Amino acid sequence: KQWYQRRVRGTQTSVKKAVSNGWISLSRLPRTKQSLHHTTLTRVLSHSCYPNFQPFKLSESNIHDSNGLVWNQKRYLCSSSNHAQPNTLDSKAKFIRTHTCGSVNVSNVGQNVTLSGWVSFFRTLGGGIYFIVLRDGYGTVQLLVNANTLEKQQSDAEDILKELALENVIQVDGIVQRRPDDMVNPQMESGEIEVAVNKLVVLNKVRGLLPFQVSTPNFVLPSEELRLKHRYIDLRRPEMQKNLRLRSQVSMAVRQLLTLDGFVEIETPTLFRPTPEGAREFIVPTRHVNKFYSLPQSPQQYKQLLMVGGLDKYFQLARCYRDEDSRSDRQPEFTQIDLEMSFVTPEGIYDLIERLVSAIWKTALNRDIPTPFRRMTYREALSRYGVDKPDTRYGLELVDVSEIVKNSEVGIFKSSITPPKNYPEAEGCVIALNVKKMSNHISNTEVDALQNEARTVGGKGVVVVSVQKDKSQNVKWKGSVA
């Protein structure tokens, strides 16, 4: 009854919040209220704040998850072009800017725009002329400020310009105009235009000197420790902005491909019990004596439960925690694309991963990757590269010369090929590396170091043979077994 009395106001509020995120997700309604709810939703979608939103029906065969509106077991989704173009802002949506700094270009010449952002650089030419570079999360644009003109419209213009400092947050109104041909800056995406400012408002001032500047001439990147201490400043750097937005785009590409492929995204709990997975776990104490949780190293047990529970296609962007030292490709807390499938063949897994990687590369680098990927067996990878995840660009491949030297009387070759008595089924081998153009650059000291290194990792040793041509272009072999 209470819901029925608040149906219009409450539904409008909830739908507005959902529409602002591009999706609507509401629970199933009784049949007696479906027509009323449909009428209310139509009124909300046609609200002046959301002129571009149009509902359309998605069939059950296209969408297999629970996103969308459910009316009579039919699914609806709301779409908006605004979400596909983050640089284009609807002035009716109560923004205090009409454009982002990265979206202003020559197509906007003659238009009046409102911009907001941080002061990245400014200088004065004298005579009341100021050049300001304004920066936001989408790019930069140059502002042209004439103090004499500005003072006619703003009584406090002189004080504002005197107190202007780097990293001040400002809002400006102005007209986009072309730069003179000799003042075009090819290093800026908006280098062909500038904004002649008619109004300037300081939204937030910098108090004192910042620990480091985000972008100044001859900018030197500060130490990582200082940047992490003042993370909010470091996040303003274009490189950091690019990384975060790229990660968001990649995550969306992963979700889109897997969802359309029938996968269900399921968020698994973070607090779990200890599991033996090879690394130390983080312990989370509780208020109960001798009771604690551990943070999962991966959702391994959860996804196995999902498979036996009948959810044959699962994925999530899973947070993983491992109490171990940081490495180049691992840190204590990281995110992985975790997925599991049932009733699938190896070819089906290969196909899915190839399409997933191709989608990520297309999103991140705008590069098309040919599929299917090149494949090799585990034995071939170890035989040619010595590792099970080789970089195939590496030109110094291993060459098995066991057949060539198997009848040799050289002791190191015989001992390497002959299997040990306690492991007769083992296969010994002699591996060669062709290090071209290095015969005159390897010293005896370096050879001795290689010998020690080989014995340390379990090898029998290293034999160095030099192949050179003399003045008569005759090939000569030099070395202990030449």
Short mmCIF file of C-alpha atoms in Angstrom, two decimals, residues 52-285:
data_model
loop_
_atom_site.label_atom_id
_atom_site.label_comp_id
_atom_site.label_asym_id
_atom_site.label_seq_id
_atom_site.Cartn_x
_atom_site.Cartn_y
_atom_site.Cartn_z
CA ASN A 52 18.00 10.94 -25.70
CA PHE A 53 16.96 7.87 -23.71
CA GLN A 54 14.80 5.45 -25.65
CA PRO A 55 13.67 2.06 -24.27
CA PHE A 56 13.89 -0.90 -26.57
CA LYS A 57 13.22 -4.59 -26.00
CA LEU A 58 15.95 -7.21 -25.98
CA SER A 59 15.03 -10.80 -26.72
CA GLU A 60 15.83 -13.60 -24.31
CA SER A 61 18.20 -15.18 -26.84
CA ASN A 62 20.44 -12.10 -26.90
CA ILE A 63 20.72 -11.40 -23.18
CA HIS A 64 21.15 -14.20 -20.67
CA ASP A 65 21.74 -12.27 -17.45
CA SER A 66 19.38 -10.43 -15.09
CA ASN A 67 20.15 -6.88 -16.22
CA GLY A 68 17.22 -4.87 -17.50
CA LEU A 69 13.56 -4.38 -16.68
CA VAL A 70 11.39 -7.46 -16.33
CA TRP A 71 7.79 -7.05 -17.52
CA ASN A 72 5.91 -10.26 -18.22
CA GLN A 73 9.34 -11.96 -18.37
CA LYS A 74 10.49 -9.62 -21.16
CA ARG A 75 13.68 -7.58 -20.79
CA TYR A 76 14.11 -3.89 -21.55
CA LEU A 77 17.21 -1.75 -21.67
CA CYS A 78 17.65 2.02 -21.83
CA SER A 79 20.26 3.38 -24.19
CA SER A 80 21.82 6.83 -24.50
CA SER A 81 24.33 8.27 -26.94
CA ASN A 82 25.67 10.49 -24.17
CA HIS A 83 27.41 7.56 -22.51
CA ALA A 84 29.24 6.68 -25.71
CA GLN A 85 30.63 10.21 -26.01
CA PRO A 86 31.90 11.36 -22.60
CA ASN A 87 33.35 14.54 -24.10
CA THR A 88 29.94 15.78 -25.22
CA LEU A 89 27.94 17.30 -22.37
CA ASP A 90 24.23 18.11 -22.48
CA SER A 91 23.70 21.69 -21.25
CA LYS A 92 20.27 20.69 -20.00
CA ALA A 93 21.77 18.20 -17.55
CA LYS A 94 22.86 20.92 -15.10
CA PHE A 95 26.61 20.68 -15.81
CA ILE A 96 28.72 23.76 -15.11
CA ARG A 97 30.51 23.19 -18.40
CA THR A 98 29.29 22.67 -21.93
CA HIS A 99 32.43 20.95 -23.24
CA THR A 100 35.52 19.22 -21.93
CA CYS A 101 38.95 20.59 -22.71
CA GLY A 102 39.66 17.61 -24.95
CA SER A 103 36.50 17.96 -27.02
CA VAL A 104 36.91 21.58 -28.18
CA ASN A 105 38.27 21.76 -31.74
CA VAL A 106 38.00 23.69 -35.00
CA SER A 107 34.39 22.55 -35.47
CA ASN A 108 33.49 24.73 -32.47
CA VAL A 109 34.95 27.96 -33.88
CA GLY A 110 32.56 30.84 -33.23
CA GLN A 111 30.66 29.00 -30.52
CA ASN A 112 30.31 30.15 -26.92
CA VAL A 113 31.61 27.45 -24.54
CA THR A 114 31.92 26.97 -20.80
CA LEU A 115 34.95 25.03 -19.55
CA SER A 116 36.09 23.90 -16.12
CA GLY A 117 39.46 22.48 -15.06
CA TRP A 118 42.87 23.04 -13.55
CA VAL A 119 45.35 25.74 -14.50
CA SER A 120 48.21 23.78 -16.03
CA PHE A 121 50.28 26.75 -17.27
CA PHE A 122 49.96 30.50 -17.60
CA ARG A 123 52.06 33.46 -18.71
CA THR A 124 51.53 37.14 -19.38
CA LEU A 125 52.62 39.10 -22.42
CA GLY A 126 52.12 42.47 -20.79
CA GLY A 127 49.39 44.93 -21.55
CA GLY A 128 46.89 42.78 -19.70
CA ILE A 129 47.19 39.80 -22.07
CA TYR A 130 47.33 36.36 -20.41
CA PHE A 131 47.72 32.90 -21.92
CA ILE A 132 46.39 30.06 -19.75
CA VAL A 133 46.48 26.32 -20.49
CA LEU A 134 43.42 24.68 -18.95
CA ARG A 135 43.49 20.95 -18.22
CA ASP A 136 40.86 18.38 -17.29
CA GLY A 137 40.64 14.61 -17.55
CA TYR A 138 40.07 14.71 -21.31
CA GLY A 139 42.79 17.05 -22.57
CA THR A 140 44.04 20.63 -22.59
CA VAL A 141 43.07 23.87 -24.30
CA GLN A 142 44.60 27.34 -24.43
CA LEU A 143 42.73 30.32 -23.04
CA LEU A 144 43.29 33.91 -24.18
CA VAL A 145 42.47 36.41 -21.45
CA ASN A 146 42.38 40.16 -22.08
CA ALA A 147 42.29 41.81 -18.65
CA ASN A 148 40.94 45.07 -20.05
CA THR A 149 37.98 43.34 -21.68
CA LEU A 150 37.41 41.08 -18.69
CA GLU A 151 37.31 43.99 -16.24
CA LYS A 152 34.37 45.52 -18.11
CA GLN A 153 32.29 42.45 -17.29
CA GLN A 154 33.84 41.47 -13.94
CA SER A 155 34.69 44.03 -11.31
CA ASP A 156 37.01 41.56 -9.52
CA ALA A 157 38.87 40.49 -12.68
CA GLU A 158 42.10 42.25 -11.72
CA ASP A 159 42.26 40.54 -8.30
CA ILE A 160 41.49 37.15 -9.83
CA LEU A 161 44.30 37.40 -12.37
CA LYS A 162 46.80 38.59 -9.77
CA GLU A 163 46.08 35.63 -7.49
CA LEU A 164 45.95 33.07 -10.29
CA ALA A 165 48.25 30.10 -9.56
CA LEU A 166 49.05 26.71 -11.05
CA GLU A 167 46.51 24.00 -10.18
CA ASN A 168 43.80 26.51 -9.31
CA VAL A 169 40.41 25.13 -10.34
CA ILE A 170 38.63 27.64 -12.58
CA GLN A 171 35.58 27.99 -14.77
CA VAL A 172 35.57 30.14 -17.90
CA ASP A 173 33.07 31.32 -20.48
CA GLY A 174 34.34 32.32 -23.88
CA ILE A 175 34.23 32.09 -27.65
CA VAL A 176 36.28 29.54 -29.60
CA GLN A 177 38.49 31.14 -32.25
CA ARG A 178 41.20 29.98 -34.61
CA ARG A 179 44.80 30.68 -33.76
CA PRO A 180 46.96 32.58 -36.23
CA ASP A 181 48.82 30.24 -38.57
CA ASP A 182 52.18 31.04 -36.99
CA MET A 183 50.84 30.25 -33.49
CA VAL A 184 49.38 26.79 -34.16
CA ASN A 185 50.74 24.26 -31.63
CA PRO A 186 50.97 20.78 -33.22
CA GLN A 187 51.85 19.24 -29.84
CA MET A 188 48.33 19.94 -28.53
CA GLU A 189 45.26 18.19 -29.91
CA SER A 190 43.46 21.53 -29.63
CA GLY A 191 46.48 23.41 -30.97
CA GLU A 192 44.56 24.99 -33.85
CA ILE A 193 42.14 26.91 -31.60
CA GLU A 194 41.98 28.94 -28.43
CA VAL A 195 39.17 30.28 -26.27
CA ALA A 196 38.83 34.04 -25.88
CA VAL A 197 37.62 34.35 -22.28
CA ASN A 198 34.68 36.61 -21.39
CA LYS A 199 34.24 35.43 -17.81
CA LEU A 200 36.60 33.73 -15.34
CA VAL A 201 35.64 32.29 -11.94
CA VAL A 202 37.99 30.61 -9.46
CA LEU A 203 36.21 27.56 -8.06
CA ASN A 204 39.01 26.47 -5.74
CA LYS A 205 42.36 28.00 -4.83
CA VAL A 206 45.66 26.27 -4.15
CA ARG A 207 46.80 26.88 -0.60
CA GLY A 208 50.58 27.26 -0.56
CA LEU A 209 53.07 25.34 -2.68
CA LEU A 210 52.22 21.85 -3.87
CA PRO A 211 54.73 19.02 -3.17
CA PHE A 212 55.25 18.78 -6.94
CA GLN A 213 53.70 20.24 -10.07
CA VAL A 214 51.69 18.14 -12.45
CA SER A 215 52.92 19.64 -15.71
CA THR A 216 55.39 22.46 -16.10
CA PRO A 217 58.15 23.19 -18.63
CA ASN A 218 61.07 20.78 -18.13
CA PHE A 219 58.86 18.68 -15.87
CA VAL A 220 60.82 16.05 -13.92
CA LEU A 221 58.81 13.15 -12.55
CA PRO A 222 59.20 13.04 -8.75
CA SER A 223 60.01 9.88 -6.83
CA GLU A 224 57.36 7.19 -6.58
CA GLU A 225 57.31 7.52 -2.79
CA LEU A 226 56.42 11.21 -3.04
CA ARG A 227 53.78 10.57 -5.70
CA LEU A 228 52.13 7.84 -3.62
CA LYS A 229 52.13 10.07 -0.55
CA HIS A 230 50.27 12.77 -2.49
CA ARG A 231 48.26 10.46 -4.70
CA TYR A 232 45.49 12.96 -5.42
CA ILE A 233 48.03 15.18 -7.20
CA ASP A 234 49.65 12.31 -9.07
CA LEU A 235 46.25 11.23 -10.41
CA ARG A 236 45.95 14.55 -12.26
CA ARG A 237 48.84 13.66 -14.56
CA PRO A 238 47.68 12.81 -18.10
CA GLU A 239 49.52 9.49 -17.96
CA MET A 240 47.62 8.40 -14.87
CA GLN A 241 44.33 9.61 -16.31
CA LYS A 242 44.99 7.61 -19.46
CA ASN A 243 45.84 4.44 -17.51
CA LEU A 244 42.69 4.58 -15.39
CA ARG A 245 40.41 5.29 -18.34
CA LEU A 246 42.08 2.56 -20.38
CA ARG A 247 41.55 0.05 -17.60
CA SER A 248 37.89 1.03 -17.45
CA GLN A 249 37.51 0.56 -21.21
CA VAL A 250 39.23 -2.84 -21.13
CA SER A 251 37.02 -3.97 -18.24
CA MET A 252 33.93 -2.93 -20.19
CA ALA A 253 35.15 -4.78 -23.30
CA VAL A 254 35.71 -7.95 -21.25
CA ARG A 255 32.27 -7.73 -19.65
CA GLN A 256 30.56 -7.05 -22.97
CA LEU A 257 32.15 -9.98 -24.81
CA LEU A 258 31.66 -12.52 -22.04
CA THR A 259 28.10 -11.43 -21.23
CA LEU A 260 27.03 -11.66 -24.87
CA ASP A 261 28.69 -15.10 -24.95
CA GLY A 262 26.34 -16.30 -22.22
CA PHE A 263 28.59 -15.85 -19.19
CA VAL A 264 27.19 -14.73 -15.85
CA GLU A 265 29.22 -12.25 -13.79
CA ILE A 266 29.11 -13.36 -10.16
CA GLU A 267 30.84 -11.54 -7.32
CA THR A 268 32.25 -14.01 -4.80
CA PRO A 269 32.94 -13.21 -1.11
CA THR A 270 36.22 -11.65 -0.02
CA LEU A 271 36.23 -13.10 3.50
CA PHE A 272 36.90 -16.83 3.35
CA ARG A 273 38.61 -19.65 5.17
CA PRO A 274 42.29 -20.58 4.63
CA THR A 275 42.93 -22.68 1.54
CA PRO A 276 46.19 -24.33 0.42
CA GLU A 277 47.04 -22.62 -2.87
CA GLY A 278 50.78 -22.15 -2.67
CA ALA A 279 51.16 -18.65 -1.21
CA ARG A 280 50.78 -17.12 2.22
CA GLU A 281 47.40 -15.61 2.96
CA PHE A 282 46.36 -12.38 4.61
CA ILE A 283 44.60 -12.94 7.92
CA VAL A 284 41.63 -10.83 9.00
CA PRO A 285 40.97 -10.97 12.78
#
